[in-house]
Every structure is written in structure tokens, then in C-alpha cells.
């Protein structure tokens, strides 16, 4: 499968075997200072499918081949704005379309001055100056990005035309970038214009899946709940809190996760899109702060992703990243702008696959890590089963099950664990899917014996490579 430069994998276990989220595929500003940052893709020039990841033919080919094997594609839709006000004029765009940011002229759409919110924003700078003013947040420029006038039917129609083009090609839905910076009613207006999904792969009448990027950590007047009518919303508290708990900061401990979910002040489960990290906060952009766990903290990261995938709350998204030369100066990563692994001519390096199934060329491919991949399978196996058999030691040793289908147990304490707990599973020998998995009716890693009463003994040393164990009924010998 051809991969885009920054791929994000999300999981919709109910609906389908695998789901892939891709970076904005439309034409964007080419930025050379710094040299081709990843974030240039959030500065649209037109809605032509033509980016560093490939052209329209290549995109269509990817969508088709993925759909044919049950992998759904979700597109990151950047429709709140075009490029930055200082983007200049010329043809320095990924498809060579002419534009003039100063004149608000984007003839390849076309958009002109009338289609932007310059007149509607009332801050002196034209920028969002305060997140406490909901009008600024929606009508002014986010980081100088030219703010589209989505109250206009013309603009709504152009946005819908772009998204419908993608739907007709076969994509399954969208991440709505910067949704907090658009009025919920304006988003509804362009969503209402969208086609049903392509019947070559989806049943007639299937609507696109929608989730909106709304950063609501509390403390601002705009709430994620304002957007529930349009689809799911990103729950940024999830990764920020889970990172704090696993790092044991602020007096947090895993025992407190007993009422994880709405009990922690998160949005309702059926409205939440959850993740441990995303493309912004894994490198200090966006929101979440220092507690966010990423592949750089691999041991805690695997535990966090394992916990997320085992827990019933929310619709889960798994991150898939590239490595960059991270370098901190005064607490800030000065290389946070680094684009994907690329060749001298600027083209993106292929995602090569190593003999051990991991990726090469600096692609991290967290979704291929055994522990994460196997927990995705766990999530599919336990889908629909209730949260059950919670156990904790009052500290950082916790366990829970999903009905009689799966069970997971963690030791994040500084001492060894040796416990005999109720799993809720049928008697038998199970393969731990963290240290290994079931292959040819044997376990490549640890084995767990569940007795007739559903109980099992678990031993996890504090220095274990991965201090957690997960078992499920599809990994029973
Ligand atoms: C780049 C340059 C800019 C330049 C611009 C135009 O970096 O200096 O002005 O080009 O030339 C990405 C990059 C940006 C990049 C942009 C365009 O991250 O660096 O700008 O592409 O190339 C806000 C938005 C949210 C947004 C996030 C980054 O609400 O929508 O900023 N995320 C999306 C994408 C992201 C992309 C864009 C949007 C733009 O995921 O990749 O930008 O398309 C508060 C607010 C949040 C706000 C953050 C950051 O968060 O609540 O809404 O996110 O601030 O500004 C605590 C608080 C928390 C607070 C946080 C940070 O945690 O609890 O609420 O602190 O202060």
C-alpha cells in the first residue's frame, strides 16, 4: 500500500477491520524556510488532489486498493482557511497553481477577497487574540491563516465539492481540521451537502464518518459539546490525563482509572474520538503539554495505547509516525517542524518493511508494533462487551476485563506483582498477546492459566520489558 507522508491510523472495530487516516491530500503552499515542514500541508492553495504524497491518480489507486482489502481511508479536511497571510504570490504550491495570498486570490478554487472573513474579524491584528472570545476564535485568523467565510453558500459549496470529490473516489469520512474555528452551523451546512459513500464499497445510504478537531481542555468558552450534532469530537483530555497517570505526575495513579471515561469529565463515549497522541502534540504543537506520551517513551506509550484499546470508552485512534532529529533547547524541540523522511530531491521516502515486520527509513509505524497490533485485535474481539472485573492494589497495579472475552493487567508500580484475580474468562490456557501471541496453537510469549472459577495468577516484575499482560478468547489454546 502506498502511504502518505504522515499517516494516522484509527480504528472502527464495529464497522470494519482497519481504518487509515491520511494527511491533507489537497494542494498546499510549498514552504522552504524551514525546509518543507510537515505543517505546510495545513496551508491550502486549492482543492486539487496534489501533494507531497502524490497526485490524484495515485490517491485514487491507494483508496481503491485499500478499500478492496477492507482498509478504509479517512481524509484530514483543512477547510477553515487557506494559506498564511504572508504566503506571498506565485506558483510555489505543490501543483504549481497560481495564488496571491496578499490579495486573497486563489483562482484554482476559485476564491477571492469576498470569500474571506477579513471584514468580520474585529481584532486589531486580524488574528485570534483571545480564546475567551468565541467570535474571535471563529471569525479571525488562526496563526495568520486566511480565514474562509463559511457563512457564504458559495464557500460552503466549494468545500462540499472538494469533499464530495473525495467521497466519490471512495474515502469513508473526514477529520475536520480546526473545527473549533468554524461555527457549528457552518460545518453542518457543508456536511449536509455531502454525498453518501461510494456504493462500490459501501452499502447504499451510508453517510461519511465525521470527527471534528475541537481542543477543549476546559477553561475556554467553546465546548466540544457544541459540535456533537455534526459528528464525533476529539477528546484531548484523554491523552493528556492518561499520560499524567502513567507518568505518575500530580499524585495520579492507575487505581484512579477505575472510572475512566465520562467519570473523568470527558465527553460522552459515543461522541468521543480518543488517542494517546496526535501529529501536533507528539512534537509540542496544539494542546496537551508535556504529559503526552509518544513513541519516544516507548515503554509507557505501549501501556497507554494498550489501556486505551482495552477500555470501552470512545472511538480509538492509533498514531503512526515518522522519526525526526528531536533536539531540545530551553525545553522546546527546535526541530518540531521536520517533515517526513525524504530524499535529496524532496520526495518522500518509501515505507520499507523489515524482516521482523517493523518499518524502515525512519517510519516508526507504531501500528505495526506487536503489542499495539495485538491490542487492536483484542479490541475487535471484545467489541460490545462490558467493562468488568476491575481490580487494583490501590496504587499502580490494575486489571479489568471485557465480559467473558478478554482481560488485561498492568504493573506500573516500582515493585513486583504476583496476584490471583478474577478474569471472567472461561477456563483454559491463554497466550499473552503482549509478550507474544498464539501461533500454530502454541504461545510465542507468556502463557496464562485460567481455572474453572475464572481466576488466574499473574506475575509481572517491575523491570519487565512490557509490564502488562493481555489475554482474549481468540488467543486461547
Ligand atoms: C505555521 C507556523 C505559524 C504561522 C502559520 C502561517 O507555525 O507560526 O503563523 O504557519 O504561516 C499546523 C501547525 C502550525 C502551522 C499550521 C499551518 O501546528 O504550527 O502554523 O499548521 O502551517 C490551535 C487550534 C487547532 C490547531 C492547533 C495547532 O485550535 O485547530 O492550534 N490544530 C490543527 C492541526 C494543526 C494545524 C492547524 C490546525 C492549522 O492539527 O496541525 O497547524 O490547519 C490552546 C487552544 C487550542 C489551540 C492551542 C494552540 O490550547 O485551546 O485551540 O490549538 O492553544 O494554539 C494548554 C491549554 C490549551 C491550549 C494549550 C496551548 O494546554 O489547556 O487549551 O495550552 O496554549
Short mmCIF file of N, CA and C and ligand atoms in Angstrom, two decimals, residues 38-39 42-43 81 84 131 142-145 175 177-178 180-181 213 215 217 220 279-280 285-288, ligand 1:
data_model
loop_
_atom_site.label_atom_id
_atom_site.label_comp_id
_atom_site.label_asym_id
_atom_site.label_seq_id
_atom_site.Cartn_x
_atom_site.Cartn_y
_atom_site.Cartn_z
N UNK A 38 6.45 19.70 7.95
CA UNK A 38 5.24 18.86 7.84
C UNK A 38 4.00 19.74 7.79
N UNK A 39 4.04 20.91 8.49
CA UNK A 39 2.83 21.71 8.64
C UNK A 39 2.47 22.55 7.41
N UNK A 42 -1.02 22.12 6.05
CA UNK A 42 -2.20 22.77 6.63
C UNK A 42 -2.39 24.18 6.07
N UNK A 43 -1.78 24.44 4.90
CA UNK A 43 -1.93 25.74 4.25
C UNK A 43 -2.40 25.52 2.80
N UNK A 81 -9.56 27.44 6.45
CA UNK A 81 -8.68 28.52 5.99
C UNK A 81 -7.91 28.10 4.74
N UNK A 84 -1.23 30.96 4.94
CA UNK A 84 -0.98 32.10 5.82
C UNK A 84 -1.02 33.41 5.03
N UNK A 131 -8.71 33.40 23.26
CA UNK A 131 -9.59 32.23 23.14
C UNK A 131 -10.82 32.37 24.03
N UNK A 142 -6.46 32.06 12.61
CA UNK A 142 -5.68 31.16 13.47
C UNK A 142 -4.26 31.18 12.92
N UNK A 143 -3.29 31.60 13.70
CA UNK A 143 -1.89 31.64 13.26
C UNK A 143 -1.72 32.27 11.88
N UNK A 144 -2.43 33.35 11.63
CA UNK A 144 -2.34 34.11 10.38
C UNK A 144 -2.92 33.40 9.16
N UNK A 145 -3.56 32.26 9.36
CA UNK A 145 -4.12 31.51 8.22
C UNK A 145 -5.40 32.21 7.73
N UNK A 175 -11.60 13.87 9.01
CA UNK A 175 -11.26 14.65 10.20
C UNK A 175 -11.45 16.10 9.78
N UNK A 177 -10.40 19.54 10.31
CA UNK A 177 -9.33 20.30 10.95
C UNK A 177 -9.85 21.63 11.48
N UNK A 178 -9.35 22.04 12.64
CA UNK A 178 -9.65 23.37 13.20
C UNK A 178 -11.16 23.63 13.30
N UNK A 180 -12.99 23.95 15.80
CA UNK A 180 -13.29 24.95 16.82
C UNK A 180 -13.31 26.36 16.24
N UNK A 181 -12.63 26.52 15.12
CA UNK A 181 -12.52 27.84 14.49
C UNK A 181 -13.59 28.09 13.44
N UNK A 213 -11.96 18.27 14.95
CA UNK A 213 -10.87 18.63 15.86
C UNK A 213 -11.28 19.86 16.67
N UNK A 215 -10.32 21.36 20.32
CA UNK A 215 -9.49 21.23 21.52
C UNK A 215 -10.24 21.88 22.67
N UNK A 217 -9.95 21.56 26.60
CA UNK A 217 -9.37 21.03 27.83
C UNK A 217 -10.04 21.64 29.04
N UNK A 220 -12.07 27.27 28.48
CA UNK A 220 -12.39 28.19 27.39
C UNK A 220 -13.90 28.14 27.17
N UNK A 279 -0.52 14.16 15.72
CA UNK A 279 0.61 14.71 14.97
C UNK A 279 1.07 16.05 15.51
N UNK A 280 0.20 16.77 16.21
CA UNK A 280 0.60 18.03 16.83
C UNK A 280 1.29 17.79 18.17
N UNK A 285 3.20 20.83 19.43
CA UNK A 285 2.20 21.74 18.85
C UNK A 285 0.84 21.45 19.50
N UNK A 286 -0.16 22.29 19.16
CA UNK A 286 -1.51 22.00 19.63
C UNK A 286 -1.63 22.05 21.14
N UNK A 287 -2.27 21.06 21.72
CA UNK A 287 -2.54 21.11 23.16
C UNK A 287 -2.32 19.75 23.81
N UNK A 288 -2.06 19.79 25.10
CA UNK A 288 -1.87 18.56 25.86
C UNK A 288 -0.65 18.67 26.75
C1 LIG B 1 2.57 27.67 10.82
C2 LIG B 1 3.52 28.41 11.75
C3 LIG B 1 2.84 29.68 12.28
C4 LIG B 1 2.41 30.56 11.11
C5 LIG B 1 1.49 29.75 10.20
C6 LIG B 1 1.10 30.51 8.95
O1 LIG B 1 3.88 27.56 12.82
O2 LIG B 1 3.78 30.37 13.08
O3 LIG B 1 1.70 31.67 11.59
O4 LIG B 1 2.18 28.56 9.77
O5 LIG B 1 2.23 30.87 8.25
C7 LIG B 1 -0.23 23.32 11.81
C8 LIG B 1 0.91 23.71 12.75
C9 LIG B 1 1.09 25.21 12.83
C10 LIG B 1 1.24 25.79 11.44
C11 LIG B 1 -0.04 25.44 10.68
C12 LIG B 1 -0.05 26.00 9.26
O6 LIG B 1 0.65 23.18 14.05
O7 LIG B 1 2.29 25.46 13.57
O8 LIG B 1 1.42 27.20 11.52
O9 LIG B 1 -0.13 24.01 10.58
O10 LIG B 1 1.04 25.54 8.55
C13 LIG B 1 -4.96 25.59 17.86
C14 LIG B 1 -6.17 25.18 17.03
C15 LIG B 1 -6.07 23.80 16.44
C16 LIG B 1 -4.72 23.57 15.76
C17 LIG B 1 -3.63 23.86 16.77
C18 LIG B 1 -2.23 23.68 16.18
O11 LIG B 1 -7.35 25.28 17.82
O12 LIG B 1 -7.11 23.65 15.49
O13 LIG B 1 -3.75 25.24 17.21
N1 LIG B 1 -4.61 22.20 15.19
C19 LIG B 1 -4.89 21.97 13.75
C20 LIG B 1 -3.93 20.97 13.14
C21 LIG B 1 -2.55 21.57 13.05
C22 LIG B 1 -2.57 22.75 12.10
C23 LIG B 1 -3.82 23.52 12.14
C24 LIG B 1 -4.90 23.18 12.92
C25 LIG B 1 -3.98 24.62 11.16
O14 LIG B 1 -3.96 19.80 13.90
O15 LIG B 1 -1.60 20.64 12.62
O16 LIG B 1 -1.47 23.65 12.43
O17 LIG B 1 -4.55 24.00 9.99
C26 LIG B 1 -4.90 26.47 23.02
C27 LIG B 1 -6.23 26.33 22.32
C28 LIG B 1 -6.19 25.44 21.13
C29 LIG B 1 -5.04 25.83 20.21
C30 LIG B 1 -3.74 25.78 21.04
C31 LIG B 1 -2.51 26.11 20.20
O18 LIG B 1 -4.59 25.25 23.67
O19 LIG B 1 -7.17 25.82 23.24
O20 LIG B 1 -7.40 25.55 20.42
O21 LIG B 1 -4.97 24.93 19.12
O22 LIG B 1 -3.85 26.71 22.09
O23 LIG B 1 -2.59 27.40 19.75
C32 LIG B 1 -2.94 24.40 27.40
C33 LIG B 1 -4.41 24.76 27.30
C34 LIG B 1 -4.92 24.56 25.88
C35 LIG B 1 -4.09 25.41 24.99
C36 LIG B 1 -2.65 24.95 25.12
C37 LIG B 1 -1.68 25.70 24.24
O24 LIG B 1 -2.74 23.02 27.19
O25 LIG B 1 -5.14 23.95 28.20
O26 LIG B 1 -6.28 24.87 25.75
O27 LIG B 1 -2.21 25.13 26.46
O28 LIG B 1 -1.65 27.06 24.59
#
